[in-house]
Every structure is written in structure tokens, then in C-alpha cells.
Amino acid sequence: DLAPLGPTNREHSQKKEISIQYYPIRMQEGSIEAIACVASDITDLVEAKHQAEQDRAKVDSILKIIQHKKQVELFFSESLKDIESLNQLISGNTPLTDYEVPLRILHTLKGGAASFSYVDLKILCHQTENFLASHKNVLDLTSWNSFKNKIKEIEHCFNSIIENYQQMFGKIYSANEEKISFDFTDLLKIISSTNSAELKKSL
């Protein structure tokens, strides 16, 4: 009855995931003589579960991109501005005095990342939000440098997302760039109806 109140895991010096389970050792008449505490290394299981969750999130993200390509590119465009604003905020050597602006930006980034299943970015934004919220009254130089490093981690993660997106879907067009799309069969019709040999070769 007391087993659920006991610890279910323990810290390990080599960062392994250790689970703890409890089993009763009973006398012949059924009364409990002792409790066996079994510690199991479940590091591989936890890593496999985490990898499966990442793979599932990646598939979800790709499906959402295909279904909502314009919205995703709008998220990229707005997020670039947000990250630029965060970089401007941390460009100085003195800690912040106004925490509302970075917290609002981080919350917006986290929401957008969650909408399109960018789990790593969402987690980083959430962790940075919590860090800033818990240190805002005592943000000394060490905490300030830690906050700046977290912003750089967010920027690096976001740049990786952009890079992966462009590898799969091509260049991201900004709102003021014109992009023309048409079927391959239409391109063949254009080529066949062109009288210029030079233009035909170029097409």
C-alpha cells in the first residue's frame, strides 16, 4: 500500500535512467517479512521512447507543412523577426529590467512551434520562459549569461528547422517576392509553342 509513495527513480552519476520497483517478501502464512527494492537500468528504453516521440513529431510536422504551407512560411517570417528582437535585447552587457517583452516573444515562439509540431523548439522556448520567470528578480551576471546562451540555442534550433524545411520544400519566399507555379505539362506546352530555338533550349 505504501509502495506508490516511494521514489520511482533515482539519480545516477553517469546520467542513466534508473527505475525503482518494490516487491513484498512474504512469510509462509502470508505476512510480509521484508520488501525487495529492485533498481533497473531503463536508459535504452527511455531513449527509444524519446526517439519514437521525435519521429512521430517529425511526421506530424511534415503533414502540417504540406497542408498549411503558407501558414508555416508566415510562422517562419514572424519568428525570424522575433528572434532578431531577442538578439537585440541580449546585445548589451547589462541584465534586463523589463521582462514582459522577452516573455511575450518566447510565448509566441513556443505557441507557433507547438502548432507545427516543432517539439525541440517548443521545449527550448518553454525552458527559457521558466528560467527567465524564476530569475527575473535576481538576474545577476551569471544568470544573464545563461539566458543569453539559451537564446542562442533557440536561434540555432530555429535555423536548423529552416534548413531542413528548405531541403524538403525549396526556398522560402517572403511576402514581397513573386512565386509562379504551374504543372510540368504546361511547361512542355510553352516550350513546344515557342518559336525561338534559344528560348526553347533555355526552358
PDB file of C-alpha atoms in Angstrom:
ATOM      1  CA  ASP A   1       0.000   0.000   0.000  1.00  0.00           C
ATOM      2  CA  LEU A   2       2.883   2.369   0.702  1.00  0.00           C
ATOM      3  CA  ALA A   3       4.847   1.499  -2.446  1.00  0.00           C
ATOM      4  CA  PRO A   4       3.245   4.272  -4.578  1.00  0.00           C
ATOM      5  CA  LEU A   5       4.566   6.815  -2.058  1.00  0.00           C
ATOM      6  CA  GLY A   6       8.153   5.683  -2.513  1.00  0.00           C
ATOM      7  CA  PRO A   7      10.531   7.057  -5.175  1.00  0.00           C
ATOM      8  CA  THR A   8      10.110   5.525  -8.629  1.00  0.00           C
ATOM      9  CA  ASN A   9      13.528   6.569  -9.938  1.00  0.00           C
ATOM     10  CA  ARG A  10      16.912   7.663  -8.675  1.00  0.00           C
ATOM     11  CA  GLU A  11      19.701   9.910  -9.885  1.00  0.00           C
ATOM     12  CA  HIS A  12      22.725   8.215 -11.372  1.00  0.00           C
ATOM     13  CA  SER A  13      26.291   9.512 -11.541  1.00  0.00           C
ATOM     14  CA  GLN A  14      26.560   8.558 -15.234  1.00  0.00           C
ATOM     15  CA  LYS A  15      23.185  10.117 -16.154  1.00  0.00           C
ATOM     16  CA  LYS A  16      21.495   6.741 -16.618  1.00  0.00           C
ATOM     17  CA  GLU A  17      17.732   6.351 -16.196  1.00  0.00           C
ATOM     18  CA  ILE A  18      17.136   4.103 -13.174  1.00  0.00           C
ATOM     19  CA  SER A  19      13.632   2.923 -12.242  1.00  0.00           C
ATOM     20  CA  ILE A  20      12.751   1.550  -8.810  1.00  0.00           C
ATOM     21  CA  GLN A  21      10.125  -1.101  -8.090  1.00  0.00           C
ATOM     22  CA  TYR A  22       9.070  -2.733  -4.796  1.00  0.00           C
ATOM     23  CA  TYR A  23       8.143  -6.378  -4.169  1.00  0.00           C
ATOM     24  CA  PRO A  24       6.943  -7.938  -0.907  1.00  0.00           C
ATOM     25  CA  ILE A  25       8.788 -10.919   0.577  1.00  0.00           C
ATOM     26  CA  ARG A  26       6.191 -12.923   2.488  1.00  0.00           C
ATOM     27  CA  MET A  27       6.332 -15.490   5.268  1.00  0.00           C
ATOM     28  CA  GLN A  28       4.660 -18.872   4.728  1.00  0.00           C
ATOM     29  CA  GLU A  29       1.496 -17.642   6.436  1.00  0.00           C
ATOM     30  CA  GLY A  30       1.350 -14.689   4.042  1.00  0.00           C
ATOM     31  CA  SER A  31       2.559 -11.846   6.249  1.00  0.00           C
ATOM     32  CA  ILE A  32       5.210  -9.509   4.807  1.00  0.00           C
ATOM     33  CA  GLU A  33       8.681 -10.143   6.197  1.00  0.00           C
ATOM     34  CA  ALA A  34      10.581  -7.623   4.050  1.00  0.00           C
ATOM     35  CA  ILE A  35      10.458  -5.516   0.923  1.00  0.00           C
ATOM     36  CA  ALA A  36      12.739  -6.123  -2.050  1.00  0.00           C
ATOM     37  CA  CYS A  37      13.724  -2.892  -3.782  1.00  0.00           C
ATOM     38  CA  VAL A  38      14.726  -3.533  -7.410  1.00  0.00           C
ATOM     39  CA  ALA A  39      16.595  -0.892  -9.402  1.00  0.00           C
ATOM     40  CA  SER A  40      16.577  -1.348 -13.193  1.00  0.00           C
ATOM     41  CA  ASP A  41      18.569   0.460 -15.854  1.00  0.00           C
ATOM     42  CA  ILE A  42      15.941   1.628 -18.371  1.00  0.00           C
ATOM     43  CA  THR A  43      18.166   4.129 -20.204  1.00  0.00           C
ATOM     44  CA  ASP A  44      17.803   2.393 -23.580  1.00  0.00           C
ATOM     45  CA  LEU A  45      14.030   2.120 -23.154  1.00  0.00           C
ATOM     46  CA  VAL A  46      13.706   5.813 -22.309  1.00  0.00           C
ATOM     47  CA  GLU A  47      15.907   6.813 -25.252  1.00  0.00           C
ATOM     48  CA  ALA A  48      13.902   4.589 -27.614  1.00  0.00           C
ATOM     49  CA  LYS A  49      10.662   6.136 -26.362  1.00  0.00           C
ATOM     50  CA  HIS A  50      12.088   9.629 -26.804  1.00  0.00           C
ATOM     51  CA  GLN A  51      13.260   8.781 -30.326  1.00  0.00           C
ATOM     52  CA  ALA A  52       9.832   7.386 -31.203  1.00  0.00           C
ATOM     53  CA  GLU A  53       8.199  10.594 -29.934  1.00  0.00           C
ATOM     54  CA  GLN A  54      10.617  12.688 -32.019  1.00  0.00           C
ATOM     55  CA  ASP A  55       9.916  10.598 -35.129  1.00  0.00           C
ATOM     56  CA  ARG A  56       6.165  10.926 -34.593  1.00  0.00           C
ATOM     57  CA  ALA A  57       6.504  14.692 -34.135  1.00  0.00           C
ATOM     58  CA  LYS A  58       8.567  14.933 -37.337  1.00  0.00           C
ATOM     59  CA  VAL A  59       5.876  13.110 -39.321  1.00  0.00           C
ATOM     60  CA  ASP A  60       3.181  15.345 -37.796  1.00  0.00           C
ATOM     61  CA  SER A  61       5.239  18.397 -38.688  1.00  0.00           C
ATOM     62  CA  ILE A  62       5.677  17.338 -42.334  1.00  0.00           C
ATOM     63  CA  LEU A  63       1.953  16.619 -42.699  1.00  0.00           C
ATOM     64  CA  LYS A  64       1.074  20.024 -41.235  1.00  0.00           C
ATOM     65  CA  ILE A  65       3.568  21.738 -43.555  1.00  0.00           C
ATOM     66  CA  ILE A  66       2.026  20.051 -46.610  1.00  0.00           C
ATOM     67  CA  GLN A  67      -1.484  21.007 -45.514  1.00  0.00           C
ATOM     68  CA  HIS A  68      -0.665  24.544 -44.353  1.00  0.00           C
ATOM     69  CA  LYS A  69       2.423  25.617 -46.307  1.00  0.00           C
ATOM     70  CA  LYS A  70       1.570  29.329 -46.392  1.00  0.00           C
ATOM     71  CA  GLN A  71       0.867  29.445 -42.658  1.00  0.00           C
ATOM     72  CA  VAL A  72       4.167  27.677 -41.920  1.00  0.00           C
ATOM     73  CA  GLU A  73       6.123  30.166 -44.025  1.00  0.00           C
ATOM     74  CA  LEU A  74       4.299  33.021 -42.288  1.00  0.00           C
ATOM     75  CA  PHE A  75       5.366  31.481 -38.949  1.00  0.00           C
ATOM     76  CA  PHE A  76       8.970  31.407 -40.209  1.00  0.00           C
ATOM     77  CA  SER A  77       8.781  35.048 -41.313  1.00  0.00           C
ATOM     78  CA  GLU A  78       7.355  36.255 -37.993  1.00  0.00           C
ATOM     79  CA  SER A  79       9.699  34.067 -35.948  1.00  0.00           C
ATOM     80  CA  LEU A  80      12.754  35.494 -37.716  1.00  0.00           C
ATOM     81  CA  LYS A  81      11.658  38.944 -36.548  1.00  0.00           C
ATOM     82  CA  ASP A  82      11.052  37.655 -33.018  1.00  0.00           C
ATOM     83  CA  ILE A  83      14.489  36.049 -32.795  1.00  0.00           C
ATOM     84  CA  GLU A  84      16.073  39.234 -34.136  1.00  0.00           C
ATOM     85  CA  SER A  85      14.260  41.165 -31.381  1.00  0.00           C
ATOM     86  CA  LEU A  86      15.556  38.715 -28.753  1.00  0.00           C
ATOM     87  CA  ASN A  87      19.107  39.124 -30.074  1.00  0.00           C
ATOM     88  CA  GLN A  88      18.773  42.884 -29.785  1.00  0.00           C
ATOM     89  CA  LEU A  89      17.614  42.505 -26.184  1.00  0.00           C
ATOM     90  CA  ILE A  90      20.680  40.432 -25.240  1.00  0.00           C
ATOM     91  CA  SER A  91      23.169  42.519 -27.205  1.00  0.00           C
ATOM     92  CA  GLY A  92      24.083  44.564 -24.124  1.00  0.00           C
ATOM     93  CA  ASN A  93      26.235  43.504 -21.199  1.00  0.00           C
ATOM     94  CA  THR A  94      23.758  44.504 -18.505  1.00  0.00           C
ATOM     95  CA  PRO A  95      20.795  42.309 -17.453  1.00  0.00           C
ATOM     96  CA  LEU A  96      17.247  43.196 -18.461  1.00  0.00           C
ATOM     97  CA  THR A  97      14.985  45.360 -16.371  1.00  0.00           C
ATOM     98  CA  ASP A  98      11.785  44.764 -18.381  1.00  0.00           C
ATOM     99  CA  TYR A  99      10.900  41.070 -18.634  1.00  0.00           C
ATOM    100  CA  GLU A 100       7.499  41.361 -20.277  1.00  0.00           C
ATOM    101  CA  VAL A 101       8.842  41.786 -23.822  1.00  0.00           C
ATOM    102  CA  PRO A 102      11.112  38.686 -23.915  1.00  0.00           C
ATOM    103  CA  LEU A 103       8.497  36.587 -22.104  1.00  0.00           C
ATOM    104  CA  ARG A 104       5.853  37.610 -24.636  1.00  0.00           C
ATOM    105  CA  ILE A 105       8.173  36.832 -27.575  1.00  0.00           C
ATOM    106  CA  LEU A 106       9.136  33.445 -26.117  1.00  0.00           C
ATOM    107  CA  HIS A 107       5.478  32.595 -25.514  1.00  0.00           C
ATOM    108  CA  THR A 108       4.627  33.465 -29.129  1.00  0.00           C
ATOM    109  CA  LEU A 109       7.524  31.377 -30.464  1.00  0.00           C
ATOM    110  CA  LYS A 110       6.503  28.448 -28.263  1.00  0.00           C
ATOM    111  CA  GLY A 111       2.913  28.613 -29.494  1.00  0.00           C
ATOM    112  CA  GLY A 112       3.954  28.662 -33.151  1.00  0.00           C
ATOM    113  CA  ALA A 113       6.396  25.797 -32.640  1.00  0.00           C
ATOM    114  CA  ALA A 114       3.691  23.731 -30.945  1.00  0.00           C
ATOM    115  CA  SER A 115       1.228  24.447 -33.774  1.00  0.00           C
ATOM    116  CA  PHE A 116       3.533  22.861 -36.345  1.00  0.00           C
ATOM    117  CA  SER A 117       4.983  20.100 -34.085  1.00  0.00           C
ATOM    118  CA  TYR A 118       8.472  21.593 -33.792  1.00  0.00           C
ATOM    119  CA  VAL A 119       8.925  19.899 -30.424  1.00  0.00           C
ATOM    120  CA  ASP A 120      12.582  20.783 -29.767  1.00  0.00           C
ATOM    121  CA  LEU A 121      11.948  24.487 -30.386  1.00  0.00           C
ATOM    122  CA  LYS A 122       8.840  24.397 -28.203  1.00  0.00           C
ATOM    123  CA  ILE A 123      10.771  22.781 -25.332  1.00  0.00           C
ATOM    124  CA  LEU A 124      13.651  25.274 -25.580  1.00  0.00           C
ATOM    125  CA  CYS A 125      11.253  28.224 -25.536  1.00  0.00           C
ATOM    126  CA  HIS A 126       9.383  26.765 -22.571  1.00  0.00           C
ATOM    127  CA  GLN A 127      12.607  26.156 -20.622  1.00  0.00           C
ATOM    128  CA  THR A 128      13.829  29.694 -21.353  1.00  0.00           C
ATOM    129  CA  GLU A 129      10.478  31.141 -20.290  1.00  0.00           C
ATOM    130  CA  ASN A 130      10.681  29.282 -16.975  1.00  0.00           C
ATOM    131  CA  PHE A 131      14.320  30.267 -16.478  1.00  0.00           C
ATOM    132  CA  LEU A 132      13.592  33.955 -17.026  1.00  0.00           C
ATOM    133  CA  ALA A 133      10.462  33.867 -14.875  1.00  0.00           C
ATOM    134  CA  SER A 134      12.339  32.233 -11.985  1.00  0.00           C
ATOM    135  CA  HIS A 135      15.369  34.562 -12.210  1.00  0.00           C
ATOM    136  CA  LYS A 136      13.838  37.899 -13.067  1.00  0.00           C
ATOM    137  CA  ASN A 137      14.125  39.224  -9.522  1.00  0.00           C
ATOM    138  CA  VAL A 138      17.707  38.000  -9.083  1.00  0.00           C
ATOM    139  CA  LEU A 139      19.117  38.110 -12.625  1.00  0.00           C
ATOM    140  CA  ASP A 140      22.808  38.526 -11.832  1.00  0.00           C
ATOM    141  CA  LEU A 141      25.590  38.460 -14.416  1.00  0.00           C
ATOM    142  CA  THR A 142      25.867  34.646 -14.347  1.00  0.00           C
ATOM    143  CA  SER A 143      22.123  34.196 -14.858  1.00  0.00           C
ATOM    144  CA  TRP A 144      22.181  36.858 -17.572  1.00  0.00           C
ATOM    145  CA  ASN A 145      24.884  34.941 -19.482  1.00  0.00           C
ATOM    146  CA  SER A 146      22.897  31.715 -19.095  1.00  0.00           C
ATOM    147  CA  PHE A 147      19.830  33.464 -20.504  1.00  0.00           C
ATOM    148  CA  LYS A 148      21.850  34.751 -23.477  1.00  0.00           C
ATOM    149  CA  ASN A 149      23.117  31.210 -24.164  1.00  0.00           C
ATOM    150  CA  LYS A 150      19.547  29.897 -24.115  1.00  0.00           C
ATOM    151  CA  ILE A 151      18.506  32.494 -26.698  1.00  0.00           C
ATOM    152  CA  LYS A 152      21.379  31.363 -28.914  1.00  0.00           C
ATOM    153  CA  GLU A 153      20.206  27.745 -28.535  1.00  0.00           C
ATOM    154  CA  ILE A 154      16.740  28.805 -29.680  1.00  0.00           C
ATOM    155  CA  GLU A 155      18.215  30.611 -32.677  1.00  0.00           C
ATOM    156  CA  HIS A 156      20.345  27.591 -33.617  1.00  0.00           C
ATOM    157  CA  CYS A 157      17.331  25.253 -33.331  1.00  0.00           C
ATOM    158  CA  PHE A 158      15.201  27.574 -35.450  1.00  0.00           C
ATOM    159  CA  ASN A 159      17.911  27.835 -38.131  1.00  0.00           C
ATOM    160  CA  SER A 160      18.069  24.027 -38.264  1.00  0.00           C
ATOM    161  CA  ILE A 161      14.298  23.913 -38.798  1.00  0.00           C
ATOM    162  CA  ILE A 162      14.591  26.413 -41.669  1.00  0.00           C
ATOM    163  CA  GLU A 163      17.453  24.428 -43.219  1.00  0.00           C
ATOM    164  CA  ASN A 164      15.525  21.142 -43.045  1.00  0.00           C
ATOM    165  CA  TYR A 165      12.429  22.808 -44.493  1.00  0.00           C
ATOM    166  CA  GLN A 166      14.353  24.207 -47.456  1.00  0.00           C
ATOM    167  CA  GLN A 167      15.950  20.823 -48.149  1.00  0.00           C
ATOM    168  CA  MET A 168      12.483  19.283 -48.431  1.00  0.00           C
ATOM    169  CA  PHE A 169      10.391  22.096 -49.923  1.00  0.00           C
ATOM    170  CA  GLY A 170      12.824  24.546 -51.507  1.00  0.00           C
ATOM    171  CA  LYS A 171      13.361  28.244 -50.949  1.00  0.00           C
ATOM    172  CA  ILE A 172      11.122  30.155 -48.551  1.00  0.00           C
ATOM    173  CA  TYR A 173       9.618  33.133 -50.350  1.00  0.00           C
ATOM    174  CA  SER A 174       8.951  36.324 -48.443  1.00  0.00           C
ATOM    175  CA  ALA A 175       5.669  38.175 -48.760  1.00  0.00           C
ATOM    176  CA  ASN A 176       7.066  40.705 -51.275  1.00  0.00           C
ATOM    177  CA  GLU A 177       8.601  38.065 -53.580  1.00  0.00           C
ATOM    178  CA  GLU A 178       6.628  36.732 -56.510  1.00  0.00           C
ATOM    179  CA  LYS A 179       6.473  32.975 -56.993  1.00  0.00           C
ATOM    180  CA  ILE A 180       4.868  31.373 -60.051  1.00  0.00           C
ATOM    181  CA  SER A 181       3.724  27.739 -60.004  1.00  0.00           C
ATOM    182  CA  PHE A 182       2.435  25.626 -62.901  1.00  0.00           C
ATOM    183  CA  ASP A 183       2.305  21.982 -63.972  1.00  0.00           C
ATOM    184  CA  PHE A 184       5.122  20.288 -65.858  1.00  0.00           C
ATOM    185  CA  THR A 185       2.750  19.547 -68.754  1.00  0.00           C
ATOM    186  CA  ASP A 186       2.070  23.286 -69.049  1.00  0.00           C
ATOM    187  CA  LEU A 187       5.820  23.897 -69.252  1.00  0.00           C
ATOM    188  CA  LEU A 188       6.060  21.407 -72.132  1.00  0.00           C
ATOM    189  CA  LYS A 189       3.241  23.248 -73.940  1.00  0.00           C
ATOM    190  CA  ILE A 190       5.084  26.543 -73.525  1.00  0.00           C
ATOM    191  CA  ILE A 191       8.277  25.003 -74.907  1.00  0.00           C
ATOM    192  CA  SER A 192       6.501  23.448 -77.912  1.00  0.00           C
ATOM    193  CA  SER A 193       4.715  26.701 -78.778  1.00  0.00           C
ATOM    194  CA  THR A 194       7.886  28.808 -78.596  1.00  0.00           C
ATOM    195  CA  ASN A 195       9.435  29.760 -81.933  1.00  0.00           C
ATOM    196  CA  SER A 196      12.767  30.861 -80.507  1.00  0.00           C
ATOM    197  CA  ALA A 197      15.270  27.981 -80.530  1.00  0.00           C
ATOM    198  CA  GLU A 198      17.382  29.763 -77.910  1.00  0.00           C
ATOM    199  CA  LEU A 199      14.399  30.177 -75.557  1.00  0.00           C
ATOM    200  CA  LYS A 200      13.365  26.541 -76.109  1.00  0.00           C
ATOM    201  CA  LYS A 201      16.852  25.389 -75.134  1.00  0.00           C
ATOM    202  CA  SER A 202      16.860  27.644 -72.077  1.00  0.00           C
ATOM    203  CA  LEU A 203      13.447  26.383 -70.928  1.00  0.00           C
TER     204      LEU A 203
END
